[in-house]
mmCIF file of N, CA and C in Angstrom:
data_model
loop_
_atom_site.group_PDB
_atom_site.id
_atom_site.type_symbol
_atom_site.label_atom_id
_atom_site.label_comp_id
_atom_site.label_asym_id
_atom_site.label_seq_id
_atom_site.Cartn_x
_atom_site.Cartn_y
_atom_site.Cartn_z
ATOM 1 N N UNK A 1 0.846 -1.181 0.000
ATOM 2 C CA UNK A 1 0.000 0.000 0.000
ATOM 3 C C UNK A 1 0.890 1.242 0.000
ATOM 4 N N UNK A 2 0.502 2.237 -0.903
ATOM 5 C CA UNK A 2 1.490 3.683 -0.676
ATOM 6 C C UNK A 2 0.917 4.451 0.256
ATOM 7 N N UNK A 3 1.520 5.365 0.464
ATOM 8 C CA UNK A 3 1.497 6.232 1.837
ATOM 9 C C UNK A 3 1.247 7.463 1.151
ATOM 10 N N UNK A 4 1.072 7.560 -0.439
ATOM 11 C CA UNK A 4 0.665 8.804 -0.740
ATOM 12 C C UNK A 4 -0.342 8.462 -1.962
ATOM 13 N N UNK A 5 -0.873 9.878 -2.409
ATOM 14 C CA UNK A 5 -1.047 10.253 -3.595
ATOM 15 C C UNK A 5 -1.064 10.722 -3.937
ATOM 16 N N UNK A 6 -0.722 11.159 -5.806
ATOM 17 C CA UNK A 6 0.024 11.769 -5.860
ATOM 18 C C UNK A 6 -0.624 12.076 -7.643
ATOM 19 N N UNK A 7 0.241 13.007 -8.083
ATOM 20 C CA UNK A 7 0.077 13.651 -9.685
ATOM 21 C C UNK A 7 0.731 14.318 -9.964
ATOM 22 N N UNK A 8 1.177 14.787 -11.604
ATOM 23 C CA UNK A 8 2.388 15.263 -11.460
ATOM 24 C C UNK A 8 1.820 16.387 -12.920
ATOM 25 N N UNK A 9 2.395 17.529 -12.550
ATOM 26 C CA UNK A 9 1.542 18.694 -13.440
ATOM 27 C C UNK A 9 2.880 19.433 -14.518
ATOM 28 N N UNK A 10 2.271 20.037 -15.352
ATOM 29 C CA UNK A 10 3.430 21.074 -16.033
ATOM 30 C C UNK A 10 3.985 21.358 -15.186
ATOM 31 N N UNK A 11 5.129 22.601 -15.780
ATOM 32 C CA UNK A 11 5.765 23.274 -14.448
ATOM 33 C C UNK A 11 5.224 24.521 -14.846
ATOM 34 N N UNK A 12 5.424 24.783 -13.647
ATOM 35 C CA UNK A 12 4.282 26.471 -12.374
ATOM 36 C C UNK A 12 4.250 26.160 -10.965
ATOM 37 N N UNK A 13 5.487 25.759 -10.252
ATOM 38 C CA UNK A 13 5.344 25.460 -8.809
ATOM 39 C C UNK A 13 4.199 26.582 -8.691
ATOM 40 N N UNK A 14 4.626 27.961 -8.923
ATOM 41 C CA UNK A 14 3.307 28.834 -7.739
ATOM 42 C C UNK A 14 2.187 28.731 -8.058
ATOM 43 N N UNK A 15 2.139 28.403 -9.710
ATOM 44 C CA UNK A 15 0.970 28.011 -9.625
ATOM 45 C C UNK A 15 0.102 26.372 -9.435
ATOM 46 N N UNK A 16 1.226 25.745 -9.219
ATOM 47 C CA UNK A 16 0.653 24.263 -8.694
ATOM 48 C C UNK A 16 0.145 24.648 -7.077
ATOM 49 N N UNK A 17 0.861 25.748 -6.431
ATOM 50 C CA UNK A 17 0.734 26.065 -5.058
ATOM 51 C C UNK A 17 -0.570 26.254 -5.316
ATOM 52 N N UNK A 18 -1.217 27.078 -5.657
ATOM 53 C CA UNK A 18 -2.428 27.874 -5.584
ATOM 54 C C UNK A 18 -3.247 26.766 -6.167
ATOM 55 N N UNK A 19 -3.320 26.478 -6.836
ATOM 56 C CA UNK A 19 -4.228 25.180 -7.310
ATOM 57 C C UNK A 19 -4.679 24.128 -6.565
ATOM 58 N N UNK A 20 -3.203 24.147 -5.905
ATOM 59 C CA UNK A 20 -3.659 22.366 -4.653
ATOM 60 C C UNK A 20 -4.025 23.237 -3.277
ATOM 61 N N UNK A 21 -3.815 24.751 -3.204
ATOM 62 C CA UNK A 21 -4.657 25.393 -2.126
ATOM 63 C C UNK A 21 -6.272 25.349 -2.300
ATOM 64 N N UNK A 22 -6.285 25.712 -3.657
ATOM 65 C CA UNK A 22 -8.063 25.953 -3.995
ATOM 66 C C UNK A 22 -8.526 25.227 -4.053
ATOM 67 N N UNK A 23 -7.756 23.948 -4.494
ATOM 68 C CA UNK A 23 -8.851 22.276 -4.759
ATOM 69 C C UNK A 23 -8.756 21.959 -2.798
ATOM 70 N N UNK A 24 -7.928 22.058 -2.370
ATOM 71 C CA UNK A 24 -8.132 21.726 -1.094
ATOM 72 C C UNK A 24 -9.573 22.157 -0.174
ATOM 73 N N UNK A 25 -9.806 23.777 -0.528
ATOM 74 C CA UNK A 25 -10.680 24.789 0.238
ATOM 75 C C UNK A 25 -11.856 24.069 -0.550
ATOM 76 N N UNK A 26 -12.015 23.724 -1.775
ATOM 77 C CA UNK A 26 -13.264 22.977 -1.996
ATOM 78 C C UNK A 26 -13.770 21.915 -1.389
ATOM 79 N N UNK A 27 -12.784 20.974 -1.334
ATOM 80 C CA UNK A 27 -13.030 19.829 -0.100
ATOM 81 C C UNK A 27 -13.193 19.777 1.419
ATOM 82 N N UNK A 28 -13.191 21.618 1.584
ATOM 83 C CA UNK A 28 -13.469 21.631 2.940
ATOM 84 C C UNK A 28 -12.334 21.757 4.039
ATOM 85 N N UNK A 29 -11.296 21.533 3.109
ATOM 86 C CA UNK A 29 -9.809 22.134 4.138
ATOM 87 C C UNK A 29 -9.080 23.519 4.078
ATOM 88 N N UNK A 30 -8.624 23.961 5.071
ATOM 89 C CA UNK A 30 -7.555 25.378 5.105
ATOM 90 C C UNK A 30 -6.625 24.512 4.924
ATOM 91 N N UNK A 31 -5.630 25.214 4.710
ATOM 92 C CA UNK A 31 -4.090 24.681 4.722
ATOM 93 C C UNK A 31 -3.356 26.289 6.445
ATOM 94 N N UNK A 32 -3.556 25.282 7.506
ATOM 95 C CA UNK A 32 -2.971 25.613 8.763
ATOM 96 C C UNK A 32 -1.203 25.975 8.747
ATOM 97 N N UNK A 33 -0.889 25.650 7.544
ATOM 98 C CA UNK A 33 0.774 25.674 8.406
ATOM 99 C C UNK A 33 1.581 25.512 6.165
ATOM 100 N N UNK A 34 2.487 26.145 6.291
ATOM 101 C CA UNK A 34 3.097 26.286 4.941
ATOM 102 C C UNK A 34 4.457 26.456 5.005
ATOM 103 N N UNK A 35 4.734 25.328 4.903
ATOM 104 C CA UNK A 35 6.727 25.606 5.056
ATOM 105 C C UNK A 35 7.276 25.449 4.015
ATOM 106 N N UNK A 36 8.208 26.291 3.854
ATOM 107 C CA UNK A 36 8.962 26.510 2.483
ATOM 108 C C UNK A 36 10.472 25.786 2.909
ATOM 109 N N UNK A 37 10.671 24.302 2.046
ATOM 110 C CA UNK A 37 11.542 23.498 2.497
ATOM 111 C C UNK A 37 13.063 24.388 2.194
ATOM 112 N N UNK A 38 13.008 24.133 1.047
ATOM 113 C CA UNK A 38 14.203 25.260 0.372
ATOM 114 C C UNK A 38 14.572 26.221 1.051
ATOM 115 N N UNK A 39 13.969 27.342 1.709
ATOM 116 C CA UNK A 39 14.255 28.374 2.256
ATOM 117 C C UNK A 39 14.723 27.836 3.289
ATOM 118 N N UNK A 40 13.998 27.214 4.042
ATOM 119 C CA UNK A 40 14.463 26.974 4.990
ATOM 120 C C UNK A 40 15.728 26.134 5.454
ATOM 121 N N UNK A 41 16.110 25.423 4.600
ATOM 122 C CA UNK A 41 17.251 24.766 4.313
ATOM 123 C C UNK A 41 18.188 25.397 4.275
ATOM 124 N N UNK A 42 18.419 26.234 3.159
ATOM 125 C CA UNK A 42 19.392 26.940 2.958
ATOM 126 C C UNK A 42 19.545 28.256 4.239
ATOM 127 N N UNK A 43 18.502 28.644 4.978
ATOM 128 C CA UNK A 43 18.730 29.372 6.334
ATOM 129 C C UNK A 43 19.452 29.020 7.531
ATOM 130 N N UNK A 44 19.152 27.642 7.279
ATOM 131 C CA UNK A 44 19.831 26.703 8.893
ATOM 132 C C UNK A 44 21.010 26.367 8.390
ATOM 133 N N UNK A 45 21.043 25.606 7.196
ATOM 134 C CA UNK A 45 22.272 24.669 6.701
ATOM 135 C C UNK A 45 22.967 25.116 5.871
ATOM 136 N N UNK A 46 22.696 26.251 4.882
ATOM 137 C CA UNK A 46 23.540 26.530 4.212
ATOM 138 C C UNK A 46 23.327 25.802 2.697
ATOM 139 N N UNK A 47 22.103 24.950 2.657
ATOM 140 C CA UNK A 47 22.174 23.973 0.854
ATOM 141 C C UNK A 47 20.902 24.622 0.119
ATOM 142 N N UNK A 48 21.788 24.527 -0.587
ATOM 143 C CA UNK A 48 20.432 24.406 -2.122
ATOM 144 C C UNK A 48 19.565 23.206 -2.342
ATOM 145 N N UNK A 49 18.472 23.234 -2.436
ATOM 146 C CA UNK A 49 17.368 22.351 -2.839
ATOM 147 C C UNK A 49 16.059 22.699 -3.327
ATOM 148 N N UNK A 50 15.310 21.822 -4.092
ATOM 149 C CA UNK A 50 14.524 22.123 -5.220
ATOM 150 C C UNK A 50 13.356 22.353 -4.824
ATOM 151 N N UNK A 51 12.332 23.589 -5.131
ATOM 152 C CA UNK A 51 11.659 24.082 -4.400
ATOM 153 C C UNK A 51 10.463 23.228 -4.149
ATOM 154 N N UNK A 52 10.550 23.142 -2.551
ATOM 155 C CA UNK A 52 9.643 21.972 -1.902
ATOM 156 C C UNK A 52 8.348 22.961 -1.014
ATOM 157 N N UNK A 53 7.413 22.661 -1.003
ATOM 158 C CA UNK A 53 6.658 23.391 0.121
ATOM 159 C C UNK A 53 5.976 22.058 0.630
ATOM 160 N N UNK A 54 5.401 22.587 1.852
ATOM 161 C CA UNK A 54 4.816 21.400 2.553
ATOM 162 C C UNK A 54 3.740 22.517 3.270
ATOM 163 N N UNK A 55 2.399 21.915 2.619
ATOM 164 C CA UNK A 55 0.708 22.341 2.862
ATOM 165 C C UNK A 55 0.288 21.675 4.370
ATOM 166 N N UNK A 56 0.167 22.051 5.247
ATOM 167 C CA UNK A 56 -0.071 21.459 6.411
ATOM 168 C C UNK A 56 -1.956 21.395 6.475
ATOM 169 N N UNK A 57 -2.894 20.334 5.764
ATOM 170 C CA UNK A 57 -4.286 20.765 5.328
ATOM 171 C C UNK A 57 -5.168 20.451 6.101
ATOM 172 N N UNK A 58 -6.053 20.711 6.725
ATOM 173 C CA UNK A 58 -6.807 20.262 7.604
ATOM 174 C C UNK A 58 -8.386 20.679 7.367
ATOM 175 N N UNK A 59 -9.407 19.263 7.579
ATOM 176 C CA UNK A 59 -10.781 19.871 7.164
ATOM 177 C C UNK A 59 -11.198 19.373 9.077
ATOM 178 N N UNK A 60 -11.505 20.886 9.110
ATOM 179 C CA UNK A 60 -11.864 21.421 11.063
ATOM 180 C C UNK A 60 -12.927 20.160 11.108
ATOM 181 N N UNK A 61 -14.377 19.809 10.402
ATOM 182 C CA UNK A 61 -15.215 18.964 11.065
ATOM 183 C C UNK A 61 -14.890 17.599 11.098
ATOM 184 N N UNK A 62 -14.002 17.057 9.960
ATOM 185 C CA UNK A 62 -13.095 15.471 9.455
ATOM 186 C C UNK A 62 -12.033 15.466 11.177
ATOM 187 N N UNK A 63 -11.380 16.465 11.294
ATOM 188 C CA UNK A 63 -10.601 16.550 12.293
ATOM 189 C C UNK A 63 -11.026 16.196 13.996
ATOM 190 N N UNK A 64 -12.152 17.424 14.015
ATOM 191 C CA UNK A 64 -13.177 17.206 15.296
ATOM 192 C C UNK A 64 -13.572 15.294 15.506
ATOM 193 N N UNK A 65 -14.038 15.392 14.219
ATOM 194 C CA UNK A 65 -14.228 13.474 14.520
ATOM 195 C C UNK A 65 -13.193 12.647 15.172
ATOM 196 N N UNK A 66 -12.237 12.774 14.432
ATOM 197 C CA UNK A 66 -11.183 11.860 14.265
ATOM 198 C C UNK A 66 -10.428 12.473 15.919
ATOM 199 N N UNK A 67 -10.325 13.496 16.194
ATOM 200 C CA UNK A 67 -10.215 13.646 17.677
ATOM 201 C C UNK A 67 -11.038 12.621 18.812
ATOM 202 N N UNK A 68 -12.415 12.897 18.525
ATOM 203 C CA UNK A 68 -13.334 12.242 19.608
ATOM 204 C C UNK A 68 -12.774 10.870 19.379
ATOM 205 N N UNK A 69 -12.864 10.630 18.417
ATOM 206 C CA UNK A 69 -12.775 9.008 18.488
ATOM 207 C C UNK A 69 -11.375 8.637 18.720
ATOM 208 N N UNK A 70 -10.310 9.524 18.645
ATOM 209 C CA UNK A 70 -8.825 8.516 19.077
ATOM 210 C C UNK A 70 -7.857 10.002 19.820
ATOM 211 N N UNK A 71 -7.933 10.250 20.933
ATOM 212 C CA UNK A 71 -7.707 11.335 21.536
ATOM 213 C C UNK A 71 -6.436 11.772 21.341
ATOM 214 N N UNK A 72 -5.251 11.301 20.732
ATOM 215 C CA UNK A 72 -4.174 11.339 20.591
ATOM 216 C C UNK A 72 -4.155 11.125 18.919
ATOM 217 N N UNK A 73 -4.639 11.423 18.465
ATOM 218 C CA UNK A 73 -4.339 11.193 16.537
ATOM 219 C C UNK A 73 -4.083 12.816 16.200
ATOM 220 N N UNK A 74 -4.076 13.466 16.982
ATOM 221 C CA UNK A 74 -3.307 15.027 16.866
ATOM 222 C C UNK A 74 -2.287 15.034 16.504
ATOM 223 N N UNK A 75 -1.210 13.624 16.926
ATOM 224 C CA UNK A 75 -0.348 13.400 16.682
ATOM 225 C C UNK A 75 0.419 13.173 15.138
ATOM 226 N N UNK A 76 -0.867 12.849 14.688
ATOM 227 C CA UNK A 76 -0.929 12.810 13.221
ATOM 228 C C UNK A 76 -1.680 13.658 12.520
ATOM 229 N N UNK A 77 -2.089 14.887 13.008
ATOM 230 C CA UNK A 77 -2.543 15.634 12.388
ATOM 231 C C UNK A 77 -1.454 17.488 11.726
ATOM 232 N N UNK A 78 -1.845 17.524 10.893
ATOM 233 C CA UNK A 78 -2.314 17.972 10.190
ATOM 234 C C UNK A 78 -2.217 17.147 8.730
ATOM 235 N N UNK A 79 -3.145 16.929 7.795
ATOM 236 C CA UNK A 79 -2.843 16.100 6.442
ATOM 237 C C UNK A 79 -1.792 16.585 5.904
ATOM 238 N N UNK A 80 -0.648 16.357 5.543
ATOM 239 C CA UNK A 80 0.439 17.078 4.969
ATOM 240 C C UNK A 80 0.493 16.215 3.243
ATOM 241 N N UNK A 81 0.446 17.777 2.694
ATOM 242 C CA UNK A 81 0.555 17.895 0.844
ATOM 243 C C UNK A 81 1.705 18.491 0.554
ATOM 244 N N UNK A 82 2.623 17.568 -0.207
ATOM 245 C CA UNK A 82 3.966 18.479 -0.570
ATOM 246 C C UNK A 82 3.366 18.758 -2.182
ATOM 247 N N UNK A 83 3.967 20.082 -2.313
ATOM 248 C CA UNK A 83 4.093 20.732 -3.788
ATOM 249 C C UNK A 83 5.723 20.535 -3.852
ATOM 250 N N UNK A 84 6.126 19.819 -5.295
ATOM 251 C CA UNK A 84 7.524 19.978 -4.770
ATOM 252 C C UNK A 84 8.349 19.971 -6.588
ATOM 253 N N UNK A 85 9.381 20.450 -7.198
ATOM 254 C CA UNK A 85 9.715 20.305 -8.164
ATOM 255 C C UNK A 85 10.361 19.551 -8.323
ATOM 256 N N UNK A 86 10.561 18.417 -9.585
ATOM 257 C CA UNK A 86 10.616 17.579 -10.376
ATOM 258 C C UNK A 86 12.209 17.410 -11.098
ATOM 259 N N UNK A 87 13.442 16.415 -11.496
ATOM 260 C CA UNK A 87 14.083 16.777 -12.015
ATOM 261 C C UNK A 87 13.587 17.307 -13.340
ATOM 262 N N UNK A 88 12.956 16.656 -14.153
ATOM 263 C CA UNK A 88 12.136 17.152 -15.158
ATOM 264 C C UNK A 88 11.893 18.577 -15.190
ATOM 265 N N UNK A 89 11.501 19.513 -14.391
ATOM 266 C CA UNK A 89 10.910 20.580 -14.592
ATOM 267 C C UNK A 89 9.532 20.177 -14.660
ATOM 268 N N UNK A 90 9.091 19.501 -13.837
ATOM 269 C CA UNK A 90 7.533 19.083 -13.775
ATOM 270 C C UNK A 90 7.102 19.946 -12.593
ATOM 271 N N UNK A 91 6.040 19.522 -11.806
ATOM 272 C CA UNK A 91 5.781 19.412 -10.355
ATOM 273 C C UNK A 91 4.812 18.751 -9.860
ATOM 274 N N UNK A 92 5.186 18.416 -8.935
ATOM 275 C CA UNK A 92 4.597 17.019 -8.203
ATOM 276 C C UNK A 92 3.549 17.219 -7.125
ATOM 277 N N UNK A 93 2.337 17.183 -7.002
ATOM 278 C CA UNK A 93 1.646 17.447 -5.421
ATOM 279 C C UNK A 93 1.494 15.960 -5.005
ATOM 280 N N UNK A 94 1.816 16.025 -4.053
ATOM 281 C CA UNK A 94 1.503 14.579 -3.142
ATOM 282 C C UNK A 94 1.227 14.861 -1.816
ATOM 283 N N UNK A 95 -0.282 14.512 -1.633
ATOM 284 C CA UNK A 95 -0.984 13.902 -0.102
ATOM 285 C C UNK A 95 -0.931 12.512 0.487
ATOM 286 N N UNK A 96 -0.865 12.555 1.887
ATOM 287 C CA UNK A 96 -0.242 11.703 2.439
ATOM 288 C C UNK A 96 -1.828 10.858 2.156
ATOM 289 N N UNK A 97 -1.655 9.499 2.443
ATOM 290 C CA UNK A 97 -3.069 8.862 2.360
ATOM 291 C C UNK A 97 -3.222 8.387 3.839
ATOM 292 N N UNK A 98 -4.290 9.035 4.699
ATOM 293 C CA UNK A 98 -4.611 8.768 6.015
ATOM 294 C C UNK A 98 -4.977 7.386 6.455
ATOM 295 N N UNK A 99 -5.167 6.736 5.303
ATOM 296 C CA UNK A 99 -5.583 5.122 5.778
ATOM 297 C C UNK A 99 -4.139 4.627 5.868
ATOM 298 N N UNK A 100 -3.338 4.557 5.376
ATOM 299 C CA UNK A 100 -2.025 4.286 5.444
ATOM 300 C C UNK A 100 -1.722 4.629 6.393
ATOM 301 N N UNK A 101 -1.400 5.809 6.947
ATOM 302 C CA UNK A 101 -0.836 6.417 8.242
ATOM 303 C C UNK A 101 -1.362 5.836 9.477
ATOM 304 N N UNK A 102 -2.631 5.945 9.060
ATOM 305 C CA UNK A 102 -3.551 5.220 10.596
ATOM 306 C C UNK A 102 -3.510 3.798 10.939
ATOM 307 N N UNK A 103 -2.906 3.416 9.337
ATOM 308 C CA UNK A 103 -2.624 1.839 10.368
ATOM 309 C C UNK A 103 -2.365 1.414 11.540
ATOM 310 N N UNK A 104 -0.753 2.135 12.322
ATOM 311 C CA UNK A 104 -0.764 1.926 13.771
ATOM 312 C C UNK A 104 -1.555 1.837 14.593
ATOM 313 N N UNK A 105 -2.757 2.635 14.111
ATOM 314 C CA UNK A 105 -3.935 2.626 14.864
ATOM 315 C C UNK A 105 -5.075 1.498 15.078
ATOM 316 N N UNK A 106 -4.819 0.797 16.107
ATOM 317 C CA UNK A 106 -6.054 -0.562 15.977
ATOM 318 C C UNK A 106 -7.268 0.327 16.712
ATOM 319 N N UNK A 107 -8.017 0.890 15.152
ATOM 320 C CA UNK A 107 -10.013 1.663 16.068
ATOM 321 C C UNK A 107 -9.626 1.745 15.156
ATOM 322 N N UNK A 108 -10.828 0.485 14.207
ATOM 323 C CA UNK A 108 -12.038 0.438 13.142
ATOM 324 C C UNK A 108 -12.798 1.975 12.812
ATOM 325 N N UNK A 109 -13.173 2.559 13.831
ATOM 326 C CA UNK A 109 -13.935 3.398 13.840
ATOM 327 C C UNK A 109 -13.090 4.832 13.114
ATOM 328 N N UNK A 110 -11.748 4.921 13.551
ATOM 329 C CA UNK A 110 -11.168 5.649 13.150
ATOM 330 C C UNK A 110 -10.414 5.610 11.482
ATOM 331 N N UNK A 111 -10.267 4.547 10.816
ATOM 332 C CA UNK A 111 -10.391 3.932 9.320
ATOM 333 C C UNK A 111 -11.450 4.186 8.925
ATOM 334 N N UNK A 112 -12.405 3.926 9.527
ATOM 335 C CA UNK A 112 -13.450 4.625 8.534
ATOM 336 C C UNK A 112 -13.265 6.333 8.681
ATOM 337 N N UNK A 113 -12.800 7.292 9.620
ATOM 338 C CA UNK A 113 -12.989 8.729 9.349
ATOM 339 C C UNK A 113 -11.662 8.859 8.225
ATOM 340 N N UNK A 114 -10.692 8.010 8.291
ATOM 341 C CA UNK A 114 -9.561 8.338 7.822
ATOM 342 C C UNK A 114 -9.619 7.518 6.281
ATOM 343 N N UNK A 115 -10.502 6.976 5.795
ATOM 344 C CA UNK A 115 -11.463 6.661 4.289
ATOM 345 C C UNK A 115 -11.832 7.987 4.291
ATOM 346 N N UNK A 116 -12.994 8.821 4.672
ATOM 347 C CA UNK A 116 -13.136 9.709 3.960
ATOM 348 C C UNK A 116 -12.439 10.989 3.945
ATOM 349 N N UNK A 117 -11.255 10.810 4.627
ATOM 350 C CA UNK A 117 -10.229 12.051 4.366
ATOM 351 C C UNK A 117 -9.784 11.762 3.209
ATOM 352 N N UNK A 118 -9.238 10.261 3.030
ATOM 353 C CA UNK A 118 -8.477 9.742 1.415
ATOM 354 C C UNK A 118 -9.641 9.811 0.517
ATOM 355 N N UNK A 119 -10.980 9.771 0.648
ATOM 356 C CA UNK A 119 -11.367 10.425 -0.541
ATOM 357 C C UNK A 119 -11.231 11.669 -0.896
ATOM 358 N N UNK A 120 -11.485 12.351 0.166
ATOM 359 C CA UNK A 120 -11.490 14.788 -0.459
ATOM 360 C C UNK A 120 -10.071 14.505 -0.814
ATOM 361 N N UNK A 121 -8.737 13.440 -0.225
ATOM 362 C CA UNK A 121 -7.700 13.944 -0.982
ATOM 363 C C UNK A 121 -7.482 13.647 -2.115
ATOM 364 N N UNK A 122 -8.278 12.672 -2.551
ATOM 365 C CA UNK A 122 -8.045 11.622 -3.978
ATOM 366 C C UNK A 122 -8.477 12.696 -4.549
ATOM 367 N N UNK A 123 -9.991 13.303 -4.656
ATOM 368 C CA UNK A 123 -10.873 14.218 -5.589
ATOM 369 C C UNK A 123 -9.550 15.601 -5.571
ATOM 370 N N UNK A 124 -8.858 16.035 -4.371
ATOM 371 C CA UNK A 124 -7.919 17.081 -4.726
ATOM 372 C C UNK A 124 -7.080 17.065 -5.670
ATOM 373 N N UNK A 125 -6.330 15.997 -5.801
ATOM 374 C CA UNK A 125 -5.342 15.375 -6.324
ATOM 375 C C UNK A 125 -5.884 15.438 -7.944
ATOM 376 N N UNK A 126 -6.873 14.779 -8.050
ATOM 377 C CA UNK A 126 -7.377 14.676 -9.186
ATOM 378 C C UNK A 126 -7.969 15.358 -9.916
ATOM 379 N N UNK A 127 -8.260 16.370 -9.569
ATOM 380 C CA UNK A 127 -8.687 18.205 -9.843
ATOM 381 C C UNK A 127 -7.690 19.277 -10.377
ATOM 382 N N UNK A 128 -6.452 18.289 -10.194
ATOM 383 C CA UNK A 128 -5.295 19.372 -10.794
ATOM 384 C C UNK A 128 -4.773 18.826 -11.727
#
């Protein structure tokens, strides 16, 4: 099983950014948190690398659930979507797939909230 999914677009990182922001807000998520890998890399360490961002996405009522039912899956929260460039000159968005992640998790109950997160991300994914 993969741990993501994923698609891979022309190149327009900013505009792959904005795209996998807006398909996100349709499915009902903000994007909480936006780190710019590159920058930040080269701030701490000193390297060059290919411009990565990481979408920290979260849909507030999918979330509220998935709280009640496993009080510690915060731990795994926020859905994280990298936008990231390609040797190609492509770019790549990839969401993590929550059924995958939640495996560790033995609550049935919580596979099923974490199915319909991997669907709004499949329909995101597939919108761009």
């Amino acid at each position: 099983m993969s741990y993501y999914i994923s698609a891979t677009l022309g190149p327009g990182f900013d505009e792959a950014v904005r795209r996998t922001t807006e398909a996100l807000k349709e499915e009902g998520f903000g994007v909480l948190t936006e780190i710019d890998v590159a920058d930040t890399l080269k701030k701490k360490i000193g390297v060059d690398f290919r411009r990565y961002r990481i979408l920290g996405a979260c849909n507030p009522k999918l979330a509220h659930e998935a709280l009640q039912i496993e009080g510690h899956i915060g731990t795994m929260l926020p859905c994280n979507v990298v936008v990231q460039e390609t040797p190609d000159g492509k770019v790549e968005v990839a969401a993590i797939d929550p059924v995958a992640s939640m495996m560790a998790v033995e609550n049935p109950r919580l596979k099923q909230a974490a199915e319909q997160v991997r669907d709004k991300l499949k329909r995101v994914v597939s919108r761009l």
